[in-house]
Amino acid sequence: MTTGLYGGSFNPIHTGHIALGEWLTRHALVDELWFLVTPQNPLKPASGLLDDAARLRLARLAIGRRRRLRVSDFEFHLPRPSYMVHTLEALRKTYPERDFVLIIGADNWHRFPQWYQSDEILRHHRLIIYPRPGYPIDEAALPEGVTMVNTPLYDISSTQIREAIASNPTYNGLGLAPRVWAEIKAKGYYLISPSPSCH
């Protein structure tokens, strides 16, 4: 089974994430897509990151009963910080019957050489790149095993949503699944901008 791995903080997960997963499975680029919720991205500061259990619950609320989309806490059980090369190695050992394909945005492809042991990732796994505004990709220059797909542009970000919640009292949950927005409101997530030292 071809399993797409879509890793991220999902802080919080939004409708663009879900739409991308549904597009990739609907067009048979992967049989199933896992939203791999990461506890700590080595290339991002941890400040302002909602705790692991909360982000995982929001992701599961967003996915609901979609048959070919799943939420995974696999990285929660690995040493931190989370490096994708180590995650993929552990996944290959745990699920040898699956063909894992890494799903990343064009912005992350621009940063991919900074990823820890990025060459090792390319040796073992195919990559699918989806477009992001402001990050053009030269498809002719992509290495073997890396494919650019022309998904719709989902010009929305978790950062924008967090800032809107913290600064706009009339924010109505735009960009969030209704159950996710209901949970965020009920728990008071993101209402106050965290201080730089907040983890």
Short mmCIF file of C-alpha atoms in Angstrom, two decimals, residues 21-184:
data_model
loop_
_atom_site.label_atom_id
_atom_site.label_comp_id
_atom_site.label_asym_id
_atom_site.label_seq_id
_atom_site.Cartn_x
_atom_site.Cartn_y
_atom_site.Cartn_z
CA GLY A 21 -5.02 15.07 1.66
CA GLU A 22 -8.34 14.47 -0.06
CA TRP A 23 -6.96 15.69 -3.40
CA LEU A 24 -3.95 13.38 -3.26
CA THR A 25 -6.02 10.32 -2.38
CA ARG A 26 -8.80 11.16 -4.83
CA HIS A 27 -6.26 11.40 -7.67
CA ALA A 28 -4.72 8.06 -6.60
CA LEU A 29 -1.27 9.51 -5.95
CA VAL A 30 -1.36 7.65 -2.63
CA ASP A 31 -3.72 4.97 -1.36
CA GLU A 32 -3.85 6.47 2.10
CA LEU A 33 -2.50 9.63 3.70
CA TRP A 34 -1.28 9.93 7.27
CA PHE A 35 -1.15 13.29 9.00
CA LEU A 36 2.01 12.78 11.02
CA VAL A 37 1.70 15.17 13.96
CA THR A 38 5.19 16.10 15.06
CA PRO A 39 6.05 16.98 18.65
CA GLN A 40 8.92 19.29 17.70
CA ASN A 41 10.22 20.47 14.35
CA PRO A 42 14.01 20.98 14.58
CA LEU A 43 13.77 23.89 12.11
CA LYS A 44 11.03 25.72 14.00
CA PRO A 45 10.97 27.30 17.48
CA ALA A 46 8.85 25.47 20.03
CA SER A 47 7.35 28.68 21.47
CA GLY A 48 3.63 28.97 20.85
CA LEU A 49 3.25 25.27 20.15
CA LEU A 50 0.06 23.80 21.57
CA ASP A 51 0.76 20.68 23.58
CA ASP A 52 1.00 17.35 21.76
CA ALA A 53 -2.26 15.84 23.00
CA ALA A 54 -4.27 18.95 22.09
CA ARG A 55 -2.90 19.17 18.54
CA LEU A 56 -3.47 15.46 18.05
CA ARG A 57 -7.09 15.76 19.20
CA LEU A 58 -7.71 18.72 16.90
CA ALA A 59 -6.30 16.74 13.98
CA ARG A 60 -8.54 13.78 14.74
CA LEU A 61 -11.56 16.05 15.01
CA ALA A 62 -10.69 17.54 11.62
CA ILE A 63 -10.28 14.16 9.91
CA GLY A 64 -13.44 12.63 11.34
CA ARG A 65 -14.36 9.41 9.55
CA ARG A 66 -12.64 10.07 6.23
CA ARG A 67 -11.71 6.60 5.10
CA ARG A 68 -8.35 7.24 3.46
CA LEU A 69 -7.04 9.90 5.82
CA ARG A 70 -5.50 9.05 9.17
CA VAL A 71 -3.85 10.91 12.03
CA SER A 72 -0.67 9.41 13.46
CA ASP A 73 1.16 10.06 16.73
CA PHE A 74 4.07 7.83 15.64
CA GLU A 75 6.66 10.55 16.24
CA PHE A 76 5.47 11.09 19.80
CA HIS A 77 7.12 7.79 20.69
CA LEU A 78 10.49 8.56 19.09
CA PRO A 79 13.45 10.49 20.54
CA ARG A 80 13.23 14.26 20.25
CA PRO A 81 13.81 16.42 18.35
CA SER A 82 12.04 14.66 15.49
CA TYR A 83 14.19 14.19 12.38
CA MET A 84 12.29 12.86 9.39
CA VAL A 85 15.12 10.53 8.38
CA HIS A 86 14.81 8.73 11.74
CA THR A 87 11.02 8.69 11.58
CA LEU A 88 11.07 7.13 8.12
CA GLU A 89 13.59 4.51 9.19
CA ALA A 90 11.39 3.54 12.15
CA LEU A 91 8.28 3.46 9.96
CA ARG A 92 9.96 1.14 7.44
CA LYS A 93 10.80 -1.28 10.24
CA THR A 94 7.34 -1.08 11.83
CA TYR A 95 5.33 -1.27 8.59
CA PRO A 96 7.48 -3.18 6.06
CA GLU A 97 4.43 -3.83 3.87
CA ARG A 98 3.87 -0.11 3.21
CA ASP A 99 5.52 2.10 0.61
CA PHE A 100 5.89 5.47 2.36
CA VAL A 101 5.89 8.58 0.18
CA LEU A 102 6.81 11.90 1.76
CA ILE A 103 4.44 14.81 1.05
CA ILE A 104 5.97 18.28 1.39
CA GLY A 105 5.15 21.80 0.26
CA ALA A 106 7.24 23.75 -2.22
CA ASP A 107 8.42 25.95 0.66
CA ASN A 108 9.83 22.89 2.42
CA TRP A 109 11.44 21.66 -0.79
CA HIS A 110 13.36 24.95 -0.95
CA ARG A 111 14.64 24.18 2.57
CA PHE A 112 15.07 20.46 2.00
CA PRO A 113 18.89 20.58 1.76
CA GLN A 114 18.86 21.83 5.39
CA TRP A 115 17.00 18.74 6.56
CA TYR A 116 19.11 16.31 8.53
CA GLN A 117 20.45 13.61 6.17
CA SER A 118 18.18 14.74 3.35
CA ASP A 119 20.16 12.64 0.86
CA GLU A 120 19.36 9.54 2.91
CA ILE A 121 15.64 10.35 2.70
CA LEU A 122 15.87 10.59 -1.10
CA ARG A 123 17.69 7.26 -1.28
CA HIS A 124 14.83 5.37 0.36
CA HIS A 125 11.66 7.30 -0.42
CA ARG A 126 9.77 9.06 -3.16
CA LEU A 127 8.66 12.64 -2.55
CA ILE A 128 5.58 14.50 -3.75
CA ILE A 129 5.78 18.28 -3.74
CA TYR A 130 2.64 20.41 -3.70
CA PRO A 131 2.66 24.12 -4.66
CA ARG A 132 2.88 26.96 -2.17
CA PRO A 133 2.48 30.65 -3.04
CA GLY A 134 5.81 32.37 -3.60
CA TYR A 135 7.89 29.20 -3.97
CA PRO A 136 8.34 28.36 -7.67
CA ILE A 137 9.68 24.91 -8.53
CA ASP A 138 11.78 24.05 -11.57
CA GLU A 139 10.32 20.64 -12.35
CA ALA A 140 13.04 19.86 -14.87
CA ALA A 141 15.65 20.15 -12.12
CA LEU A 142 13.95 17.76 -9.67
CA PRO A 143 15.94 14.62 -8.86
CA GLU A 144 14.69 11.15 -9.64
CA GLY A 145 11.90 10.07 -7.32
CA VAL A 146 10.69 13.62 -6.65
CA THR A 147 7.44 14.68 -8.31
CA MET A 148 5.67 18.03 -8.45
CA VAL A 149 1.87 17.82 -8.48
CA ASN A 150 -0.42 20.64 -9.51
CA THR A 151 -2.84 20.63 -6.62
CA PRO A 152 -5.00 23.69 -6.04
CA LEU A 153 -3.26 26.46 -4.11
CA TYR A 154 -4.35 26.49 -0.48
CA ASP A 155 -3.28 29.98 0.55
CA ILE A 156 -3.90 29.57 4.27
CA SER A 157 -1.54 28.93 7.15
CA SER A 158 -1.73 27.88 10.78
CA THR A 159 0.25 31.00 11.70
CA GLN A 160 -2.41 33.24 10.13
CA ILE A 161 -5.14 31.40 12.01
CA ARG A 162 -3.34 31.65 15.38
CA GLU A 163 -2.76 35.38 14.86
CA ALA A 164 -6.40 35.90 13.88
CA ILE A 165 -7.67 34.11 16.98
CA ALA A 166 -5.34 36.06 19.26
CA SER A 167 -6.01 39.50 17.79
CA ASN A 168 -9.54 39.47 16.38
CA PRO A 169 -12.43 38.98 18.82
CA THR A 170 -14.85 38.62 15.90
CA TYR A 171 -12.90 35.82 14.22
CA ASN A 172 -15.38 33.17 13.14
CA GLY A 173 -13.19 30.13 12.62
CA LEU A 174 -12.58 30.72 8.91
CA GLY A 175 -10.26 28.01 7.59
CA LEU A 176 -11.05 25.57 10.37
CA ALA A 177 -13.37 22.58 10.42
CA PRO A 178 -16.42 23.39 12.60
CA ARG A 179 -15.55 20.75 15.20
CA VAL A 180 -11.97 22.04 15.39
CA TRP A 181 -13.12 25.63 15.89
CA ALA A 182 -15.63 24.52 18.53
CA GLU A 183 -12.84 22.75 20.46
CA ILE A 184 -10.48 25.73 20.18
#
